[in-house]
C-alpha cells in the first residue's frame, strides 16, 4: 500500500474543513501557534510508513501525554491504581469538576484532567526523579532522545490554570493526592508540555498497537493484557464527552490533546498521528477527526 498517497488523498478531501474550529487559547503559549498547520503520519507494525505535510513539526502533545502516564502508573501500581481513579467514560468536559465533587474525589477515568492529576501525584511519589524519569520513558518508547518539555508552555498554563488548581485542591481535600499541590500541578503541566511530531507520536504508539510484543521500556513493564486494557480505556475515555462520536466516526482507540494532536491505534496493524490545531467545542481537532474518519473508512480498518 502506498501510504503517502493514501494520506495525501485524505488531506485533499478534508481541505474544505481547514478553517473550521479554533485553536486553544486558554493556555497563552498555545495561542501563539499558527493554527493553519497540518501533519499526519502512519506507522504499521510491519515497518511501513506514510508521512505528509508537517509530519515532522513538533507540537504540544498536551493530553496525549496522559497515555504515557497511564502506562507508567499501571506498571507501578497494577490494579491498585483503580482504587484512586475509575475507568468509566465521563461524558463531561476534560476539565470538569462536577463529577469529582459528587463522587468524593475519585476521578472517573485517567484521561480527564482530574484523573491525570492523580496519576501525576502517583508518579511524583514513586519515581526517584519524576521529571527525568518520565522523559526517559518517552525517549525509550519513541526511540527519540531529543524530545523534551516546553517549560514556557507549562508555566503559561499554570498562570491561567485556575480550573486545574481547583481540581487539585478538591483531590487534596479528599485525600486522593498526597504530595504538595503546586509540585503535582507543575509536574502535570510539564508532562502536558512535551513536544513531539506526528512521526514521533505514531512511532511511539506502535508499542500500544503491538500488544504481543514485550513491553519493557526504561524499566516500565506491562503485560500484553495490560496493554490491551489501555487500548480499551483509550476507546471509551480518550475523547472525553466526544468518545462516543469518535468511536462512531473512526472506530479506533485513541487520544487527543488541546495542542490539536490525535493519535489512534488499529491493534496489531498500525498507529497513526494527525495534527491540526483548530479544535471543536469539545477540545478535539476538527481536521484530525475528519482525517481519521476517512482513513478508517477508505482502508476498512476500524475495529468494528
Ligand atoms: O490541563 C489541561 O487543560 C491541558 N494541559 C490538557 C488538556 C487537553 O489536552 C485536553 N484534550 N483534548
Short mmCIF file of C-alpha atoms and ligand atoms in Angstrom, two decimals:
data_model
loop_
_atom_site.label_atom_id
_atom_site.label_comp_id
_atom_site.label_asym_id
_atom_site.label_seq_id
_atom_site.Cartn_x
_atom_site.Cartn_y
_atom_site.Cartn_z
CA UNK A 1 0.00 0.00 0.00
CA UNK A 2 1.27 3.50 -0.87
CA UNK A 3 0.66 5.20 2.47
CA UNK A 4 1.94 8.60 1.33
CA UNK A 5 -0.59 8.63 -1.49
CA UNK A 6 -3.36 7.47 0.81
CA UNK A 7 -2.65 10.25 3.33
CA UNK A 8 -2.30 12.86 0.57
CA UNK A 9 -5.72 11.91 -0.82
CA UNK A 10 -7.23 12.16 2.65
CA UNK A 11 -5.67 15.59 3.17
CA UNK A 12 -7.05 16.84 -0.15
CA UNK A 13 -10.52 15.55 0.70
CA UNK A 14 -10.70 17.33 4.06
CA UNK A 15 -9.32 20.71 2.91
CA UNK A 16 -12.84 22.23 2.87
CA UNK A 17 -12.81 21.93 6.70
CA UNK A 18 -9.45 23.65 7.13
CA UNK A 19 -10.88 26.84 8.63
CA UNK A 20 -13.37 25.17 10.98
CA UNK A 21 -12.79 25.39 14.72
CA UNK A 22 -10.48 27.47 16.84
CA UNK A 23 -7.06 26.76 18.32
CA UNK A 24 -6.87 26.55 22.13
CA UNK A 25 -6.08 29.89 23.71
CA UNK A 26 -6.69 29.20 27.40
CA UNK A 27 -3.01 28.26 27.56
CA UNK A 28 -1.47 31.59 26.44
CA UNK A 29 1.59 30.00 24.79
CA UNK A 30 -0.63 27.75 22.63
CA UNK A 31 -2.46 30.79 21.26
CA UNK A 32 0.82 31.76 19.54
CA UNK A 33 0.88 28.62 17.34
CA UNK A 34 -0.08 29.10 13.66
CA UNK A 35 -3.49 27.33 13.53
CA UNK A 36 -3.23 26.53 9.82
CA UNK A 37 -0.75 23.70 10.07
CA UNK A 38 -1.41 20.05 9.31
CA UNK A 39 0.64 16.92 9.66
CA UNK A 40 -0.09 13.20 9.53
CA UNK A 41 1.97 10.05 9.87
CA UNK A 42 1.17 6.35 9.98
CA UNK A 43 3.48 3.54 11.10
CA UNK A 44 2.47 -0.08 10.58
CA UNK A 45 3.79 -2.89 12.75
CA UNK A 46 5.41 -4.28 9.57
CA UNK A 47 7.63 -1.21 9.25
CA UNK A 48 5.69 0.67 6.57
CA UNK A 49 5.47 4.45 6.98
CA UNK A 50 3.45 7.22 5.40
CA UNK A 51 4.07 10.86 6.29
CA UNK A 52 2.69 14.07 4.78
CA UNK A 53 2.82 17.85 5.18
CA UNK A 54 4.15 18.88 8.61
CA UNK A 55 4.56 15.32 9.89
CA UNK A 56 7.94 16.31 11.32
CA UNK A 57 6.93 19.53 13.06
CA UNK A 58 6.79 19.19 16.82
CA UNK A 59 3.75 20.45 18.70
CA UNK A 60 2.44 20.43 22.26
CA UNK A 61 1.09 16.93 22.88
CA UNK A 62 -0.92 18.04 25.95
CA UNK A 63 -3.40 15.31 26.99
CA UNK A 64 -1.79 12.70 24.73
CA UNK A 65 0.86 12.55 27.48
CA UNK A 66 -1.79 11.01 29.74
CA UNK A 67 -1.40 7.73 27.84
CA UNK A 68 2.31 7.62 28.74
CA UNK A 69 1.44 8.46 32.37
CA UNK A 70 -1.13 5.65 32.42
CA UNK A 71 1.41 3.13 31.14
CA UNK A 72 3.82 4.12 33.92
CA UNK A 73 1.15 4.13 36.64
CA UNK A 74 -0.19 0.72 35.59
CA UNK A 75 3.31 -0.68 35.65
CA UNK A 76 3.97 0.76 39.11
CA UNK A 77 0.60 0.24 40.80
CA UNK A 78 -1.02 -2.61 38.85
CA UNK A 79 -4.72 -2.93 39.65
CA UNK A 80 -4.27 -0.85 42.83
CA UNK A 81 -4.40 2.15 40.50
CA UNK A 82 -8.16 1.63 40.17
CA UNK A 83 -8.66 2.43 43.85
CA UNK A 84 -7.68 6.03 43.15
CA UNK A 85 -9.14 6.52 39.70
CA UNK A 86 -12.04 4.92 37.82
CA UNK A 87 -12.22 3.54 34.29
CA UNK A 88 -15.65 4.67 33.15
CA UNK A 89 -16.27 7.27 30.45
CA UNK A 90 -17.15 10.63 31.98
CA UNK A 91 -19.44 12.15 29.36
CA UNK A 92 -18.24 15.51 30.67
CA UNK A 93 -15.60 18.01 29.57
CA UNK A 94 -11.94 17.16 30.15
CA UNK A 95 -11.63 19.85 32.82
CA UNK A 96 -14.98 19.36 34.55
CA UNK A 97 -15.25 19.45 38.33
CA UNK A 98 -18.86 18.33 38.59
CA UNK A 99 -18.48 14.55 38.96
CA UNK A 100 -15.39 14.89 41.10
CA UNK A 101 -17.35 16.57 43.86
CA UNK A 102 -20.31 14.20 43.69
CA UNK A 103 -18.02 11.15 43.55
CA UNK A 104 -15.96 12.18 46.58
CA UNK A 105 -12.67 12.98 44.91
CA UNK A 106 -12.28 9.80 42.80
CA UNK A 107 -11.92 10.83 39.13
CA UNK A 108 -13.99 8.89 36.60
CA UNK A 109 -11.01 7.89 34.48
CA UNK A 110 -7.28 8.56 34.00
CA UNK A 111 -7.72 10.75 30.90
CA UNK A 112 -9.84 13.58 32.27
CA UNK A 113 -7.69 16.23 33.92
CA UNK A 114 -8.65 15.10 37.44
CA UNK A 115 -7.53 11.54 36.68
CA UNK A 116 -4.28 12.70 35.12
CA UNK A 117 -3.51 14.90 38.12
CA UNK A 118 -3.93 11.81 40.32
CA UNK A 119 -1.51 9.95 38.04
CA UNK A 120 0.95 12.86 38.29
CA UNK A 121 0.76 12.52 42.08
CA UNK A 122 1.36 8.75 41.95
CA UNK A 123 4.38 9.19 39.69
CA UNK A 124 5.66 12.04 41.83
CA UNK A 125 5.56 9.72 44.86
CA UNK A 126 7.10 6.66 43.18
CA UNK A 127 9.71 7.97 40.78
CA UNK A 128 13.08 8.97 42.12
CA UNK A 129 13.41 11.82 39.61
CA UNK A 130 9.86 12.32 38.26
CA UNK A 131 10.65 14.85 35.51
CA UNK A 132 13.71 13.00 34.23
CA UNK A 133 12.19 9.52 34.57
CA UNK A 134 9.01 10.44 32.69
CA UNK A 135 11.00 11.94 29.82
CA UNK A 136 13.32 8.93 29.70
CA UNK A 137 10.30 6.64 29.26
CA UNK A 138 9.06 8.80 26.35
CA UNK A 139 12.55 8.72 24.83
CA UNK A 140 12.67 4.94 25.02
CA UNK A 141 9.27 4.20 23.52
CA UNK A 142 9.72 6.74 20.71
CA UNK A 143 13.40 5.98 20.14
CA UNK A 144 13.96 9.74 20.01
CA UNK A 145 16.27 11.28 22.62
CA UNK A 146 15.77 14.92 21.66
CA UNK A 147 12.11 15.10 22.75
CA UNK A 148 11.68 17.49 25.67
CA UNK A 149 9.38 19.55 27.83
CA UNK A 150 8.49 23.12 26.92
CA UNK A 151 8.78 24.89 30.27
CA UNK A 152 7.36 28.12 28.88
CA UNK A 153 4.15 26.34 27.90
CA UNK A 154 3.95 24.65 31.32
CA UNK A 155 4.44 27.93 33.20
CA UNK A 156 1.99 29.77 30.99
CA UNK A 157 -0.60 27.07 31.68
CA UNK A 158 -0.07 27.40 35.43
CA UNK A 159 -0.60 31.16 35.19
CA UNK A 160 -4.16 30.66 33.94
CA UNK A 161 -4.68 27.20 35.39
CA UNK A 162 -7.46 28.08 37.81
CA UNK A 163 -9.63 25.07 36.94
CA UNK A 164 -6.82 22.53 37.29
CA UNK A 165 -5.82 24.15 40.57
CA UNK A 166 -9.43 23.80 41.76
CA UNK A 167 -9.39 20.13 40.75
CA UNK A 168 -6.09 19.55 42.57
CA UNK A 169 -7.46 21.23 45.70
CA UNK A 170 -10.58 19.05 45.65
CA UNK A 171 -8.41 15.94 45.20
CA UNK A 172 -6.20 17.02 48.10
CA UNK A 173 -9.24 17.70 50.29
CA UNK A 174 -10.47 14.14 49.69
CA UNK A 175 -7.04 12.66 50.30
CA UNK A 176 -6.70 11.27 46.76
CA UNK A 177 -3.37 13.02 46.21
CA UNK A 178 -0.60 13.04 48.77
CA UNK A 179 2.03 15.48 47.53
CA UNK A 180 2.15 19.26 47.65
CA UNK A 181 -0.47 20.69 45.25
CA UNK A 182 1.97 23.03 43.47
CA UNK A 183 4.51 20.23 42.93
CA UNK A 184 1.86 17.93 41.46
CA UNK A 185 0.41 20.64 39.21
CA UNK A 186 3.85 21.64 37.98
CA UNK A 187 4.68 18.03 37.09
CA UNK A 188 1.27 17.59 35.41
CA UNK A 189 1.72 20.77 33.31
CA UNK A 190 5.26 19.72 32.39
CA UNK A 191 4.06 16.31 31.15
CA UNK A 192 1.41 18.07 29.03
CA UNK A 193 4.03 20.45 27.60
CA UNK A 194 6.08 17.72 25.91
CA UNK A 195 6.56 18.41 22.20
CA UNK A 196 6.53 15.65 19.60
CA UNK A 197 5.85 15.39 15.88
CA UNK A 198 3.26 13.14 14.21
CA UNK A 199 6.10 10.88 13.08
CA UNK A 200 7.40 10.54 16.65
CA UNK A 201 3.95 10.05 18.15
CA UNK A 202 2.84 7.39 15.70
CA UNK A 203 6.12 5.54 16.18
CA UNK A 204 5.79 5.73 19.98
CA UNK A 205 2.21 4.47 19.91
CA UNK A 206 3.18 1.38 17.94
CA UNK A 207 4.09 -0.09 21.33
CA UNK A 208 0.40 0.09 22.27
CA UNK A 209 -0.75 -1.20 18.87
CA UNK A 210 1.55 -4.19 19.04
CA UNK A 211 0.47 -5.68 22.36
CA UNK A 212 2.01 -9.06 21.56
CA UNK A 213 5.49 -7.53 21.67
CA UNK A 214 7.22 -7.45 25.07
CA UNK A 215 6.59 -4.09 26.75
CA UNK A 216 9.74 -3.10 28.65
CA UNK A 217 10.98 0.49 28.29
CA UNK A 218 13.11 2.41 30.79
CA UNK A 219 12.18 -0.08 33.49
CA UNK A 220 8.44 0.25 32.79
CA UNK A 221 6.97 -3.17 32.04
CA UNK A 222 3.41 -4.10 31.10
CA UNK A 223 1.80 -7.43 30.29
CA UNK A 224 0.10 -7.88 26.95
CA UNK A 225 -3.22 -7.87 28.78
CA UNK A 226 -2.41 -4.52 30.44
CA UNK A 227 -1.57 -3.00 27.05
CA UNK A 228 -4.87 -4.27 25.63
CA UNK A 229 -6.70 -2.71 28.54
CA UNK A 230 -5.00 0.61 27.97
CA UNK A 231 -6.45 0.49 24.47
CA UNK A 232 -9.88 -0.19 25.97
CA UNK A 233 -9.59 2.95 28.08
CA UNK A 234 -8.47 4.96 25.05
CA UNK A 235 -11.54 3.66 23.24
CA UNK A 236 -14.02 4.60 25.98
CA UNK A 237 -12.39 7.69 27.52
CA UNK A 238 -9.85 9.08 25.03
CA UNK A 239 -12.08 11.89 23.75
CA UNK A 240 -13.99 12.93 26.89
CA UNK A 241 -17.57 13.90 26.03
CA UNK A 242 -16.87 13.07 22.38
CA UNK A 243 -15.71 9.48 22.96
CA UNK A 244 -18.96 8.08 21.57
CA UNK A 245 -18.77 10.26 18.46
CA UNK A 246 -15.13 9.32 17.85
CA UNK A 247 -15.99 5.64 18.21
CA UNK A 248 -18.86 6.10 15.79
CA UNK A 249 -16.91 8.05 13.17
CA UNK A 250 -13.45 6.49 13.44
CA UNK A 251 -13.84 3.24 15.35
CA UNK A 252 -10.37 3.06 16.86
CA UNK A 253 -8.90 3.60 20.34
CA UNK A 254 -7.14 6.93 20.51
CA UNK A 255 -6.22 10.02 22.46
CA UNK A 256 -6.46 13.71 21.71
CA UNK A 257 -4.76 16.81 23.09
CA UNK A 258 -5.67 20.51 23.01
CA UNK A 259 -2.49 21.18 21.02
CA UNK A 260 -4.53 19.72 18.12
CA UNK A 261 -2.92 16.28 18.03
CA UNK A 262 -4.74 12.95 17.88
CA UNK A 263 -3.16 9.50 17.97
CA UNK A 264 -5.14 6.35 17.16
CA UNK A 265 -4.30 2.68 17.09
CA UNK A 266 -5.51 -0.21 14.99
CA UNK A 267 -4.45 -3.14 17.19
CA UNK A 268 -1.88 -5.41 15.58
CA UNK A 269 -1.84 -3.22 12.44
CA UNK A 270 -0.85 0.41 12.82
CA UNK A 271 -0.59 3.60 14.85
CA UNK A 272 -1.45 6.93 13.25
CA UNK A 273 -0.99 10.52 14.40
CA UNK A 274 -2.55 13.63 12.97
CA UNK A 275 -2.13 17.27 13.93
CA UNK A 276 -4.17 20.34 13.16
CA UNK A 277 -4.57 22.99 15.89
CA UNK A 278 -8.15 24.10 15.21
CA UNK A 279 -10.41 22.39 17.76
CA UNK A 280 -14.14 21.76 18.00
CA UNK A 281 -16.16 22.74 21.08
CA UNK A 282 -15.09 19.53 22.88
CA UNK A 283 -11.41 20.37 22.56
CA UNK A 284 -10.64 17.84 19.80
CA UNK A 285 -9.01 18.63 16.43
CA UNK A 286 -11.60 19.15 13.67
CA UNK A 287 -9.33 18.12 10.78
CA UNK A 288 -7.82 15.38 12.94
CA UNK A 289 -11.14 13.62 13.41
CA UNK A 290 -12.09 14.11 9.74
CA UNK A 291 -8.75 12.65 8.59
CA UNK A 292 -9.06 9.58 10.79
CA UNK A 293 -12.69 9.03 9.82
CA UNK A 294 -11.63 8.94 6.17
CA UNK A 295 -8.58 6.75 6.88
CA UNK A 296 -10.57 4.02 8.61
CA UNK A 297 -13.39 4.22 6.06
CA UNK A 298 -11.10 4.09 3.00
CA UNK A 299 -8.95 1.25 4.36
CA UNK A 300 -11.79 -0.54 6.19
CA UNK A 301 -9.62 -0.67 9.25
CA UNK A 302 -11.95 0.17 12.13
CA UNK A 303 -12.07 -2.34 14.99
CA UNK A 304 -15.82 -2.73 14.44
O1 LIG B 1 -4.87 20.51 31.66
C1 LIG B 1 -5.18 20.95 30.56
O2 LIG B 1 -6.21 21.58 30.37
C2 LIG B 1 -4.24 20.70 29.40
N1 LIG B 1 -2.88 20.70 29.86
C3 LIG B 1 -4.54 19.38 28.72
C4 LIG B 1 -5.96 19.26 28.25
C5 LIG B 1 -6.12 18.51 26.98
O3 LIG B 1 -5.21 18.34 26.21
C6 LIG B 1 -7.49 18.03 26.67
N2 LIG B 1 -7.54 17.37 25.38
N3 LIG B 1 -8.19 17.39 24.44
#
